[in-house]
């Protein structure tokens, strides 16, 4: 097995042309819920933003299909785990399609390419002398698929699921996590972007400082998993299996994976940050790979309550998108919650965002412009004449994209949307100030042509800002202005040619 040195991957990182973005891979024991939709949408927004910047993006998502939780659920339904996952994975694929997620690949941990990668990765770690055999005794939560100490448990129950913990004692293989304590602390201090947001980095640092125990990386009593390459009586612990998807999805163990590695960002929820930092980073250090950046988002509550099966308030994102529209859901989820903080979901909030921001501010803007082009210029983009200061100003302030880009770069999605909406309101103000309907009282004239052209130009610039968030809507805008939807991007306003026929609207954007 080739060992890829830190040096190679570090220099890779600086010169690379690829941006590699991931979501967690989801357990397929139940249908996808709003939490899954949230991470996928956020990752999609970032991936689309980077593609617009001209970057080659590799965006990976997928499903986590091994382990006790899945095996038990399959057993209850009376079918084999493998037929069970082949069926349930479909709803995750459907979710991505419905939400317009532009992932480049979909990894399943039951695929042969993944199984090969997990075996190769574990062999590499064993070759580093980081694996030994021992006896594990402790508490296990099947829902989390993780061990808990007496100290972590709340009245003997799982602190996340409030379900009873199972006592486990078995002989299995351990990974020397404790060996990496100092290296991790140094890396995190030197390179803050490895764990974001800041407050989460502090939490992880504090926990590591309290000391790290070695972890069990195999299970003797779980059949539904990948056999350990050196001891087929044991299967790989489902979390180690799952984390390796970030390598198998880009072709590891073939060297081509180096083109993408390390990931620019693993996006995930705060509950699984420990696995993605302390554990994943240590495993990677052991294998000699450089470390990926990790960003943990908060949890979404529903109508101020924790979303849970027992409360019966699980939100089905597919149904939401079908009822209210994919772009409405995408917009609301990102606008309403500061990325990194906990957030809340309510149908009332979603409708408010739809009616106020999407329908009134944005939808009306496009509708007004299209109606004016149809009414005053027989449906053709007019020719701009001499600009006044007000025209130059609106376009130049709209083209100022620094704040938007900085927010997007730091994954501050709600902040980016605030900036974008500030610009939408400015365009609406421009229309109210220039009053094209009054200009039109004198029939076609140069001033009217200029104003109407400038609004079209503004909409065109705007569509590139909107595209990562609400891609279908952005394309509708571009198409309505007679432009090529495949060429959506920051400079598309240059393609706006006077005389081009607009596609006067068959469908109003976000009708009330
Ligand atoms: N299979 C593991 C991940 C392995 S990644 C190598 C797993 N799967 S999961 O399906 O249980 O959860 C996946 C993600 O959903 C996590 O990032 C979790 O934070 C997120 N969410 C679950 N409920 C959520 C909310 N209510 N709100 C936001 N995200 C939430 O863990």
Short mmCIF file of C-alpha atoms and ligand atoms in Angstrom, two decimals:
data_model
loop_
_atom_site.label_atom_id
_atom_site.label_comp_id
_atom_site.label_asym_id
_atom_site.label_seq_id
_atom_site.Cartn_x
_atom_site.Cartn_y
_atom_site.Cartn_z
CA UNK A 1 0.00 0.00 0.00
CA UNK A 2 1.36 3.39 -0.98
CA UNK A 3 1.80 5.84 1.87
CA UNK A 4 0.97 9.36 0.82
CA UNK A 5 3.07 11.80 2.75
CA UNK A 6 1.74 14.88 4.47
CA UNK A 7 3.98 16.90 2.19
CA UNK A 8 2.31 15.72 -1.00
CA UNK A 9 -1.18 16.40 0.23
CA UNK A 10 -0.26 19.76 1.76
CA UNK A 11 1.19 21.08 -1.47
CA UNK A 12 -1.78 19.59 -3.21
CA UNK A 13 -4.07 21.72 -1.09
CA UNK A 14 -2.43 24.96 -2.17
CA UNK A 15 -2.25 24.31 -5.90
CA UNK A 16 -5.35 22.32 -6.39
CA UNK A 17 -8.07 23.15 -8.83
CA UNK A 18 -10.79 21.16 -7.11
CA UNK A 19 -13.17 22.11 -4.35
CA UNK A 20 -14.38 19.07 -2.44
CA UNK A 21 -17.59 19.45 -0.41
CA UNK A 22 -19.39 16.74 1.55
CA UNK A 23 -22.48 16.10 3.65
CA UNK A 24 -22.79 13.34 6.24
CA UNK A 25 -24.02 10.06 4.87
CA UNK A 26 -27.44 9.30 6.28
CA UNK A 27 -28.73 6.24 8.07
CA UNK A 28 -31.32 4.57 5.89
CA UNK A 29 -33.35 3.11 8.74
CA UNK A 30 -36.08 5.74 8.29
CA UNK A 31 -37.21 8.24 5.69
CA UNK A 32 -35.23 11.47 5.35
CA UNK A 33 -36.35 14.38 7.50
CA UNK A 34 -35.81 18.11 7.58
CA UNK A 35 -32.39 17.81 9.29
CA UNK A 36 -31.05 15.78 6.35
CA UNK A 37 -32.56 18.20 3.87
CA UNK A 38 -30.94 21.13 5.68
CA UNK A 39 -27.33 19.93 5.38
CA UNK A 40 -27.82 18.87 1.78
CA UNK A 41 -29.26 22.24 0.81
CA UNK A 42 -26.44 24.13 2.55
CA UNK A 43 -23.81 21.98 0.87
CA UNK A 44 -25.56 22.44 -2.46
CA UNK A 45 -25.61 26.22 -2.08
CA UNK A 46 -21.88 26.24 -1.39
CA UNK A 47 -21.14 23.86 -4.27
CA UNK A 48 -23.18 25.94 -6.72
CA UNK A 49 -21.50 29.14 -5.50
CA UNK A 50 -18.05 27.64 -6.09
CA UNK A 51 -19.02 26.38 -9.55
CA UNK A 52 -20.19 29.90 -10.45
CA UNK A 53 -16.77 31.13 -9.35
CA UNK A 54 -15.37 28.86 -12.03
CA UNK A 55 -14.05 26.19 -9.68
CA UNK A 56 -14.19 22.47 -10.38
CA UNK A 57 -16.37 21.14 -7.62
CA UNK A 58 -16.79 17.63 -6.36
CA UNK A 59 -19.84 17.41 -4.13
CA UNK A 60 -20.43 14.12 -2.37
CA UNK A 61 -23.38 12.86 -0.37
CA UNK A 62 -24.75 9.39 0.29
CA UNK A 63 -26.02 6.84 2.76
CA UNK A 64 -24.72 4.96 5.78
CA UNK A 65 -26.10 1.46 5.42
CA UNK A 66 -24.31 -0.88 7.84
CA UNK A 67 -24.56 -1.46 11.57
CA UNK A 68 -26.84 -2.71 14.27
CA UNK A 69 -29.48 0.01 13.90
CA UNK A 70 -30.13 -0.81 10.24
CA UNK A 71 -29.92 -4.58 10.83
CA UNK A 72 -32.51 -4.38 13.62
CA UNK A 73 -34.91 -2.23 11.63
CA UNK A 74 -34.59 -4.59 8.68
CA UNK A 75 -35.29 -7.56 10.94
CA UNK A 76 -38.46 -5.93 12.23
CA UNK A 77 -39.72 -5.54 8.67
CA UNK A 78 -38.86 -9.19 8.00
CA UNK A 79 -36.48 -8.66 5.09
CA UNK A 80 -32.73 -9.04 4.73
CA UNK A 81 -30.64 -5.96 5.56
CA UNK A 82 -29.39 -5.80 2.01
CA UNK A 83 -32.89 -5.76 0.43
CA UNK A 84 -33.97 -3.33 3.13
CA UNK A 85 -31.25 -0.77 2.33
CA UNK A 86 -31.77 -1.17 -1.40
CA UNK A 87 -35.35 -0.05 -0.85
CA UNK A 88 -34.85 2.70 1.72
CA UNK A 89 -31.96 4.35 -0.10
CA UNK A 90 -34.47 5.33 -2.79
CA UNK A 91 -36.14 7.92 -0.58
CA UNK A 92 -32.76 9.65 -0.05
CA UNK A 93 -32.14 9.77 -3.76
CA UNK A 94 -35.67 11.10 -4.22
CA UNK A 95 -35.01 13.79 -1.62
CA UNK A 96 -31.94 15.01 -3.47
CA UNK A 97 -33.80 15.12 -6.74
CA UNK A 98 -36.75 16.97 -5.24
CA UNK A 99 -34.52 19.53 -3.53
CA UNK A 100 -32.45 20.10 -6.66
CA UNK A 101 -29.24 18.93 -4.99
CA UNK A 102 -26.37 19.00 -7.48
CA UNK A 103 -24.20 16.27 -5.95
CA UNK A 104 -21.59 14.79 -8.27
CA UNK A 105 -21.74 11.35 -6.72
CA UNK A 106 -23.80 9.39 -4.24
CA UNK A 107 -21.85 6.95 -2.11
CA UNK A 108 -23.45 3.96 -0.40
CA UNK A 109 -21.45 2.11 2.21
CA UNK A 110 -22.69 -1.20 0.81
CA UNK A 111 -21.03 -0.53 -2.56
CA UNK A 112 -17.96 -2.59 -3.44
CA UNK A 113 -15.84 0.53 -4.06
CA UNK A 114 -16.50 1.58 -0.46
CA UNK A 115 -15.85 -1.84 1.03
CA UNK A 116 -12.49 -2.00 -0.79
CA UNK A 117 -11.59 1.47 0.50
CA UNK A 118 -12.50 0.70 4.12
CA UNK A 119 -10.35 -2.42 4.10
CA UNK A 120 -7.41 -0.56 2.56
CA UNK A 121 -7.75 2.32 5.02
CA UNK A 122 -7.84 0.05 8.05
CA UNK A 123 -4.82 -1.86 6.83
CA UNK A 124 -2.95 1.42 6.54
CA UNK A 125 -3.83 2.34 10.12
CA UNK A 126 -2.80 -1.06 11.38
CA UNK A 127 0.51 -0.68 9.58
CA UNK A 128 1.05 2.50 11.61
CA UNK A 129 0.93 0.35 14.73
CA UNK A 130 -2.20 2.06 15.91
CA UNK A 131 -4.40 -1.03 16.27
CA UNK A 132 -4.41 -3.56 19.09
CA UNK A 133 -6.79 -6.17 20.47
CA UNK A 134 -8.52 -5.65 23.79
CA UNK A 135 -11.76 -6.10 25.69
CA UNK A 136 -14.44 -3.47 25.49
CA UNK A 137 -16.86 -3.09 28.32
CA UNK A 138 -19.32 -0.26 28.29
CA UNK A 139 -22.68 1.19 27.35
CA UNK A 140 -23.88 1.42 23.77
CA UNK A 141 -26.69 3.39 22.12
CA UNK A 142 -27.86 1.65 18.98
CA UNK A 143 -29.66 4.78 17.75
CA UNK A 144 -26.41 6.79 17.89
CA UNK A 145 -24.31 3.73 17.06
CA UNK A 146 -21.86 4.82 19.72
CA UNK A 147 -20.43 3.96 23.10
CA UNK A 148 -21.15 6.06 26.15
CA UNK A 149 -19.37 6.15 29.49
CA UNK A 150 -21.35 6.10 32.77
CA UNK A 151 -20.43 9.79 33.04
CA UNK A 152 -21.98 10.69 29.63
CA UNK A 153 -25.23 8.84 30.30
CA UNK A 154 -28.17 10.73 31.80
CA UNK A 155 -29.83 8.52 34.43
CA UNK A 156 -28.43 5.55 32.57
CA UNK A 157 -30.12 6.68 29.34
CA UNK A 158 -28.75 8.01 26.04
CA UNK A 159 -28.37 11.81 26.35
CA UNK A 160 -29.56 12.31 22.75
CA UNK A 161 -32.30 9.74 22.26
CA UNK A 162 -33.35 9.31 25.88
CA UNK A 163 -33.44 5.57 25.19
CA UNK A 164 -31.91 2.86 27.34
CA UNK A 165 -28.27 2.04 26.78
CA UNK A 166 -27.15 -1.54 26.22
CA UNK A 167 -24.31 -3.01 28.23
CA UNK A 168 -21.68 -4.52 25.98
CA UNK A 169 -18.64 -6.58 26.78
CA UNK A 170 -16.69 -8.04 23.90
CA UNK A 171 -13.23 -8.58 22.60
CA UNK A 172 -12.48 -6.27 19.72
CA UNK A 173 -9.84 -4.12 18.09
CA UNK A 174 -8.89 -0.72 19.41
CA UNK A 175 -7.42 2.35 17.76
CA UNK A 176 -4.81 4.35 19.70
CA UNK A 177 -6.76 7.60 19.79
CA UNK A 178 -4.89 8.66 22.93
CA UNK A 179 -1.65 8.86 20.92
CA UNK A 180 -3.04 11.80 18.91
CA UNK A 181 -4.11 14.06 21.75
CA UNK A 182 -1.19 16.52 21.50
CA UNK A 183 -1.01 16.48 17.71
CA UNK A 184 -4.73 17.29 17.50
CA UNK A 185 -4.47 20.12 20.01
CA UNK A 186 -1.55 21.62 18.09
CA UNK A 187 -3.25 21.27 14.73
CA UNK A 188 -6.46 22.87 15.98
CA UNK A 189 -4.59 25.76 17.55
CA UNK A 190 -2.51 26.37 14.43
CA UNK A 191 -5.29 25.94 11.93
CA UNK A 192 -8.62 27.24 13.23
CA UNK A 193 -10.49 26.46 10.01
CA UNK A 194 -10.20 22.75 10.82
CA UNK A 195 -13.16 23.18 13.16
CA UNK A 196 -15.78 25.85 12.71
CA UNK A 197 -17.66 27.66 14.13
CA UNK A 198 -15.30 28.96 16.80
CA UNK A 199 -17.44 28.02 19.76
CA UNK A 200 -17.55 24.42 18.60
CA UNK A 201 -13.78 24.39 18.20
CA UNK A 202 -13.49 25.52 21.82
CA UNK A 203 -15.81 22.74 22.96
CA UNK A 204 -13.77 20.12 21.14
CA UNK A 205 -10.47 21.53 22.42
CA UNK A 206 -11.76 21.46 26.01
CA UNK A 207 -12.90 17.91 25.66
CA UNK A 208 -9.62 16.75 24.15
CA UNK A 209 -7.69 18.47 26.95
CA UNK A 210 -9.52 16.25 29.44
CA UNK A 211 -7.76 13.28 27.85
CA UNK A 212 -8.53 10.79 25.11
CA UNK A 213 -9.26 7.11 25.57
CA UNK A 214 -8.52 4.63 22.82
CA UNK A 215 -11.64 3.61 20.90
CA UNK A 216 -13.01 0.33 19.71
CA UNK A 217 -13.03 0.14 15.91
CA UNK A 218 -14.58 -3.28 15.40
CA UNK A 219 -17.57 -5.27 16.62
CA UNK A 220 -17.60 -8.97 17.32
CA UNK A 221 -21.36 -9.27 17.66
CA UNK A 222 -22.52 -7.29 14.61
CA UNK A 223 -22.78 -9.21 11.35
CA UNK A 224 -24.15 -6.47 9.13
CA UNK A 225 -20.89 -4.70 8.40
CA UNK A 226 -17.59 -4.90 6.55
CA UNK A 227 -15.35 -7.77 7.77
CA UNK A 228 -12.02 -6.63 9.18
CA UNK A 229 -9.34 -7.41 6.61
CA UNK A 230 -7.17 -9.27 9.15
CA UNK A 231 -9.89 -10.91 11.24
CA UNK A 232 -13.06 -11.85 9.40
CA UNK A 233 -14.87 -12.73 12.62
CA UNK A 234 -15.21 -9.05 13.36
CA UNK A 235 -16.87 -6.25 11.41
CA UNK A 236 -15.67 -2.66 11.16
CA UNK A 237 -17.34 -0.34 13.66
CA UNK A 238 -20.05 1.46 11.70
CA UNK A 239 -18.66 4.96 12.40
CA UNK A 240 -15.20 4.08 11.09
CA UNK A 241 -16.90 2.46 8.09
CA UNK A 242 -19.03 5.58 7.54
CA UNK A 243 -16.28 8.18 7.91
CA UNK A 244 -14.22 6.43 5.26
CA UNK A 245 -16.89 7.37 2.70
CA UNK A 246 -15.12 10.71 2.35
CA UNK A 247 -12.19 8.81 0.85
CA UNK A 248 -14.00 6.04 -1.00
CA UNK A 249 -16.26 8.60 -2.70
CA UNK A 250 -13.23 10.18 -4.40
CA UNK A 251 -11.63 6.96 -5.50
CA UNK A 252 -9.31 5.94 -2.63
CA UNK A 253 -7.29 3.68 -2.53
CA UNK A 254 -6.45 4.64 -6.13
CA UNK A 255 -4.10 7.57 -6.16
CA UNK A 256 -6.60 9.68 -8.10
CA UNK A 257 -8.25 10.49 -4.78
CA UNK A 258 -5.39 12.91 -4.10
CA UNK A 259 -6.79 15.27 -6.71
CA UNK A 260 -9.61 16.09 -4.28
CA UNK A 261 -8.16 15.43 -0.85
CA UNK A 262 -8.34 16.99 1.71
CA UNK A 263 -11.98 18.05 1.65
CA UNK A 264 -12.44 21.82 1.65
CA UNK A 265 -15.35 21.31 3.97
CA UNK A 266 -17.26 18.48 5.60
CA UNK A 267 -20.66 19.91 6.54
CA UNK A 268 -22.56 18.19 9.35
CA UNK A 269 -24.66 18.66 12.47
CA UNK A 270 -23.17 19.52 15.85
CA UNK A 271 -24.09 16.12 17.32
CA UNK A 272 -21.58 14.33 15.11
CA UNK A 273 -18.76 16.84 15.32
CA UNK A 274 -16.68 14.75 17.73
CA UNK A 275 -16.60 11.88 15.25
CA UNK A 276 -15.64 14.18 12.38
CA UNK A 277 -12.89 15.97 14.28
CA UNK A 278 -11.19 14.04 17.07
CA UNK A 279 -11.85 10.59 15.66
CA UNK A 280 -11.72 11.20 11.91
CA UNK A 281 -8.76 13.55 12.11
CA UNK A 282 -6.81 11.04 14.28
CA UNK A 283 -7.53 8.20 11.88
CA UNK A 284 -6.33 10.38 9.02
CA UNK A 285 -3.18 11.38 10.91
CA UNK A 286 -2.50 7.73 11.53
CA UNK A 287 -2.86 6.98 7.80
CA UNK A 288 -0.58 9.92 6.96
CA UNK A 289 -3.18 12.12 5.28
CA UNK A 290 -3.70 15.83 5.73
CA UNK A 291 -6.78 17.05 7.54
CA UNK A 292 -10.07 18.29 6.09
CA UNK A 293 -11.96 21.33 7.37
CA UNK A 294 -15.15 20.63 9.27
CA UNK A 295 -18.11 22.95 9.84
CA UNK A 296 -20.87 21.99 12.27
CA UNK A 297 -24.32 23.49 11.92
CA UNK A 298 -26.92 23.61 14.67
CA UNK A 299 -30.14 21.69 14.99
CA UNK A 300 -33.51 22.77 13.69
CA UNK A 301 -36.46 22.68 16.02
CA UNK A 302 -39.99 22.48 14.73
CA UNK A 303 -42.42 25.06 16.12
CA UNK A 304 -39.94 25.46 19.02
CA UNK A 305 -40.00 21.73 19.86
CA UNK A 306 -37.28 19.16 19.31
CA UNK A 307 -38.14 17.20 16.17
CA UNK A 308 -38.77 13.60 17.22
CA UNK A 309 -40.75 10.52 16.34
CA UNK A 310 -42.30 10.39 19.80
CA UNK A 311 -43.63 13.96 19.49
CA UNK A 312 -44.91 13.08 16.02
CA UNK A 313 -43.54 16.32 14.59
CA UNK A 314 -41.05 15.00 12.04
CA UNK A 315 -41.15 17.29 9.02
CA UNK A 316 -41.08 15.54 5.65
CA UNK A 317 -38.99 17.78 3.37
CA UNK A 318 -40.28 16.11 0.19
CA UNK A 319 -43.87 16.89 1.13
CA UNK A 320 -42.88 20.45 2.10
CA UNK A 321 -41.17 21.02 -1.23
CA UNK A 322 -44.15 19.56 -3.06
CA UNK A 323 -46.62 21.79 -1.22
CA UNK A 324 -44.70 25.06 -1.09
CA UNK A 325 -42.02 24.68 -3.75
CA UNK A 326 -38.39 23.60 -3.59
CA UNK A 327 -36.96 27.10 -3.85
CA UNK A 328 -39.26 28.35 -1.09
CA UNK A 329 -38.02 25.62 1.24
CA UNK A 330 -34.38 26.19 0.26
CA UNK A 331 -34.70 29.93 0.77
CA UNK A 332 -36.51 29.72 4.08
CA UNK A 333 -34.14 27.18 5.63
CA UNK A 334 -31.10 29.27 4.81
CA UNK A 335 -32.55 32.70 5.46
CA UNK A 336 -34.17 31.88 8.76
CA UNK A 337 -31.22 30.30 10.57
CA UNK A 338 -27.71 31.59 11.11
CA UNK A 339 -25.57 28.77 9.80
CA UNK A 340 -23.81 27.22 12.77
CA UNK A 341 -26.52 28.17 15.28
CA UNK A 342 -29.64 26.23 16.22
CA UNK A 343 -32.69 27.27 14.28
CA UNK A 344 -36.37 26.70 14.06
CA UNK A 345 -38.84 25.74 11.40
CA UNK A 346 -42.47 26.69 11.22
CA UNK A 347 -44.93 26.64 8.35
CA UNK A 348 -45.99 30.16 9.35
CA UNK A 349 -42.39 31.37 9.05
CA UNK A 350 -41.98 29.64 5.72
CA UNK A 351 -45.11 31.30 4.35
CA UNK A 352 -44.03 34.68 5.61
CA UNK A 353 -40.64 34.35 3.92
CA UNK A 354 -42.35 33.24 0.75
CA UNK A 355 -44.90 36.03 0.69
CA UNK A 356 -42.73 38.92 1.85
CA UNK A 357 -39.30 38.19 0.43
CA UNK A 358 -39.89 35.92 -2.52
CA UNK A 359 -43.29 37.05 -3.81
CA UNK A 360 -43.39 40.74 -2.87
CA UNK A 361 -39.76 41.79 -3.13
CA UNK A 362 -38.42 39.50 -5.84
CA UNK A 363 -41.45 38.19 -7.75
CA UNK A 364 -42.99 41.62 -8.13
CA UNK A 365 -39.74 43.08 -9.34
CA UNK A 366 -39.52 40.62 -12.22
CA UNK A 367 -43.23 40.87 -13.00
CA UNK A 368 -43.16 44.66 -13.16
CA UNK A 369 -40.18 44.65 -15.50
CA UNK A 370 -41.64 42.04 -17.84
CA UNK A 371 -44.97 43.81 -18.00
CA UNK A 372 -43.24 47.11 -18.83
CA UNK A 373 -41.10 45.51 -21.54
CA UNK A 374 -44.20 43.94 -23.06
CA UNK A 375 -46.31 47.07 -22.79
CA UNK A 376 -43.81 49.75 -23.81
CA UNK A 377 -41.42 47.85 -26.10
CA UNK A 378 -43.48 45.11 -27.74
CA UNK A 379 -41.73 42.47 -25.62
CA UNK A 380 -38.16 43.32 -26.70
CA UNK A 381 -35.22 44.47 -24.58
CA UNK A 382 -34.87 48.21 -25.28
CA UNK A 383 -31.63 49.98 -26.18
CA UNK A 384 -30.02 51.99 -23.36
CA UNK A 385 -29.08 55.59 -24.10
CA UNK A 386 -27.10 58.09 -22.00
CA UNK A 387 -26.99 57.10 -18.34
CA UNK A 388 -27.84 59.39 -15.44
CA UNK A 389 -26.05 59.14 -12.12
CA UNK A 390 -28.92 57.21 -10.61
CA UNK A 391 -28.56 54.52 -13.30
CA UNK A 392 -24.81 54.18 -12.93
CA UNK A 393 -25.16 54.02 -9.17
CA UNK A 394 -27.75 51.29 -9.02
CA UNK A 395 -25.79 49.02 -11.31
CA UNK A 396 -22.43 49.68 -9.69
CA UNK A 397 -23.78 49.13 -6.18
CA UNK A 398 -25.44 45.95 -7.36
CA UNK A 399 -22.23 44.66 -8.87
CA UNK A 400 -20.40 45.16 -5.57
CA UNK A 401 -20.26 41.55 -4.55
CA UNK A 402 -17.52 41.60 -1.94
CA UNK A 403 -19.83 41.32 1.08
CA UNK A 404 -21.85 38.56 -0.56
CA UNK A 405 -18.74 36.59 -1.52
CA UNK A 406 -17.14 36.99 1.91
CA UNK A 407 -20.29 35.72 3.57
CA UNK A 408 -20.56 32.80 1.16
CA UNK A 409 -16.91 31.92 1.63
CA UNK A 410 -17.38 31.76 5.40
CA UNK A 411 -20.67 29.83 5.00
CA UNK A 412 -22.64 32.72 6.50
CA UNK A 413 -25.60 31.98 4.24
CA UNK A 414 -28.23 34.05 6.02
CA UNK A 415 -25.89 37.04 5.95
CA UNK A 416 -25.33 36.61 2.22
CA UNK A 417 -29.09 36.52 1.71
CA UNK A 418 -29.50 39.71 3.71
CA UNK A 419 -27.00 41.40 1.41
CA UNK A 420 -28.78 40.09 -1.66
CA UNK A 421 -32.16 41.27 -0.41
CA UNK A 422 -30.72 44.69 0.37
CA UNK A 423 -29.89 44.88 -3.32
CA UNK A 424 -33.35 43.68 -4.39
CA UNK A 425 -34.91 46.45 -2.32
CA UNK A 426 -32.53 48.96 -3.91
CA UNK A 427 -33.70 47.94 -7.38
CA UNK A 428 -37.32 48.28 -6.30
CA UNK A 429 -36.47 51.72 -4.95
CA UNK A 430 -34.84 52.63 -8.26
CA UNK A 431 -38.05 51.75 -10.09
CA UNK A 432 -40.10 53.84 -7.66
CA UNK A 433 -37.71 56.79 -8.07
CA UNK A 434 -37.36 56.69 -11.85
CA UNK A 435 -41.10 56.03 -12.33
CA UNK A 436 -41.00 54.43 -15.80
CA UNK A 437 -44.82 54.55 -16.03
CA UNK A 438 -44.63 58.35 -15.94
CA UNK A 439 -41.85 58.37 -18.53
CA UNK A 440 -44.06 56.17 -20.72
CA UNK A 441 -46.77 58.80 -20.78
CA UNK A 442 -44.71 60.53 -23.51
CA UNK A 443 -44.50 57.32 -25.55
CA UNK A 444 -41.23 55.48 -26.31
CA UNK A 445 -38.26 57.65 -25.40
CA UNK A 446 -34.55 57.35 -24.60
CA UNK A 447 -34.95 57.85 -20.88
CA UNK A 448 -37.60 55.13 -20.65
CA UNK A 449 -35.43 52.75 -22.70
CA UNK A 450 -32.44 53.37 -20.46
CA UNK A 451 -34.36 52.78 -17.23
CA UNK A 452 -36.03 49.61 -18.49
CA UNK A 453 -32.70 48.33 -19.81
CA UNK A 454 -31.00 49.04 -16.48
CA UNK A 455 -33.67 47.09 -14.59
CA UNK A 456 -33.11 44.13 -16.92
CA UNK A 457 -29.36 44.43 -16.36
CA UNK A 458 -29.93 44.56 -12.60
CA UNK A 459 -32.10 41.44 -12.71
CA UNK A 460 -29.44 39.70 -14.66
CA UNK A 461 -26.73 40.47 -12.09
CA UNK A 462 -29.12 39.53 -9.32
CA UNK A 463 -29.85 36.13 -10.83
CA UNK A 464 -26.21 35.10 -10.38
CA UNK A 465 -26.39 35.94 -6.67
CA UNK A 466 -29.66 34.07 -6.31
CA UNK A 467 -28.64 31.02 -8.29
CA UNK A 468 -26.85 29.08 -5.51
CA UNK A 469 -29.85 29.49 -3.20
CA UNK A 470 -32.85 29.29 -5.51
CA UNK A 471 -31.54 27.88 -8.79
CA UNK A 472 -34.88 27.30 -10.51
CA UNK A 473 -36.05 30.84 -9.79
CA UNK A 474 -32.73 32.31 -10.94
CA UNK A 475 -33.03 30.40 -14.19
CA UNK A 476 -36.62 31.57 -14.64
CA UNK A 477 -35.41 35.16 -14.39
CA UNK A 478 -32.62 34.63 -16.90
CA UNK A 479 -34.91 32.79 -19.28
CA UNK A 480 -37.56 35.48 -19.05
CA UNK A 481 -34.97 38.02 -20.17
CA UNK A 482 -34.26 35.90 -23.24
CA UNK A 483 -30.86 34.66 -22.02
CA UNK A 484 -29.24 31.23 -21.98
CA UNK A 485 -29.91 29.55 -18.63
CA UNK A 486 -26.78 27.42 -19.01
CA UNK A 487 -24.60 30.50 -18.98
CA UNK A 488 -25.88 31.87 -15.71
CA UNK A 489 -23.10 33.78 -13.95
CA UNK A 490 -21.77 37.09 -12.74
CA UNK A 491 -21.12 38.59 -16.18
CA UNK A 492 -24.18 37.38 -17.99
CA UNK A 493 -25.54 40.94 -18.19
CA UNK A 494 -23.09 41.35 -21.09
CA UNK A 495 -25.28 38.99 -23.13
CA UNK A 496 -28.31 41.21 -22.69
CA UNK A 497 -28.86 42.37 -26.25
CA UNK A 498 -31.31 45.13 -27.15
CA UNK A 499 -33.96 43.84 -29.49
CA UNK A 500 -33.99 40.33 -27.97
CA UNK A 501 -37.47 39.03 -27.30
CA UNK A 502 -38.27 38.34 -23.69
CA UNK A 503 -40.13 35.24 -22.66
CA UNK A 504 -43.10 36.99 -21.24
CA UNK A 505 -44.20 35.16 -18.35
CA UNK A 506 -46.57 32.35 -18.42
CA UNK A 507 -46.23 31.80 -14.71
CA UNK A 508 -45.91 34.49 -12.05
CA UNK A 509 -43.04 33.87 -9.60
CA UNK A 510 -44.43 32.84 -6.22
CA UNK A 511 -48.11 33.76 -6.74
CA UNK A 512 -49.94 34.62 -3.51
N1 LIG B 1 -24.81 8.18 9.64
C1 LIG B 1 -24.38 9.18 10.53
C2 LIG B 1 -23.42 10.12 9.86
C3 LIG B 1 -22.19 9.50 9.30
S1 LIG B 1 -21.22 10.65 8.44
C4 LIG B 1 -19.79 9.88 8.17
C5 LIG B 1 -25.59 9.96 11.03
N2 LIG B 1 -26.68 9.89 10.29
S2 LIG B 1 -28.09 10.56 10.64
O1 LIG B 1 -28.93 10.20 9.55
O2 LIG B 1 -28.50 10.18 11.93
O3 LIG B 1 -27.89 12.08 10.76
C6 LIG B 1 -27.26 12.84 9.83
C7 LIG B 1 -27.30 14.31 10.06
O4 LIG B 1 -28.61 14.80 10.33
C8 LIG B 1 -26.41 14.80 11.19
O5 LIG B 1 -25.55 15.80 10.67
C9 LIG B 1 -27.38 15.41 12.17
O6 LIG B 1 -26.82 16.51 12.82
C10 LIG B 1 -28.49 15.85 11.24
N3 LIG B 1 -29.72 16.12 11.96
C11 LIG B 1 -30.54 15.23 12.58
N4 LIG B 1 -31.56 15.93 13.14
C12 LIG B 1 -31.42 17.25 12.90
C13 LIG B 1 -32.16 18.39 13.14
N5 LIG B 1 -33.27 18.38 13.84
N6 LIG B 1 -31.71 19.57 12.63
C14 LIG B 1 -30.59 19.64 11.84
N7 LIG B 1 -29.86 18.57 11.60
C15 LIG B 1 -30.16 17.39 12.22
O7 LIG B 1 -25.48 10.62 12.05
#
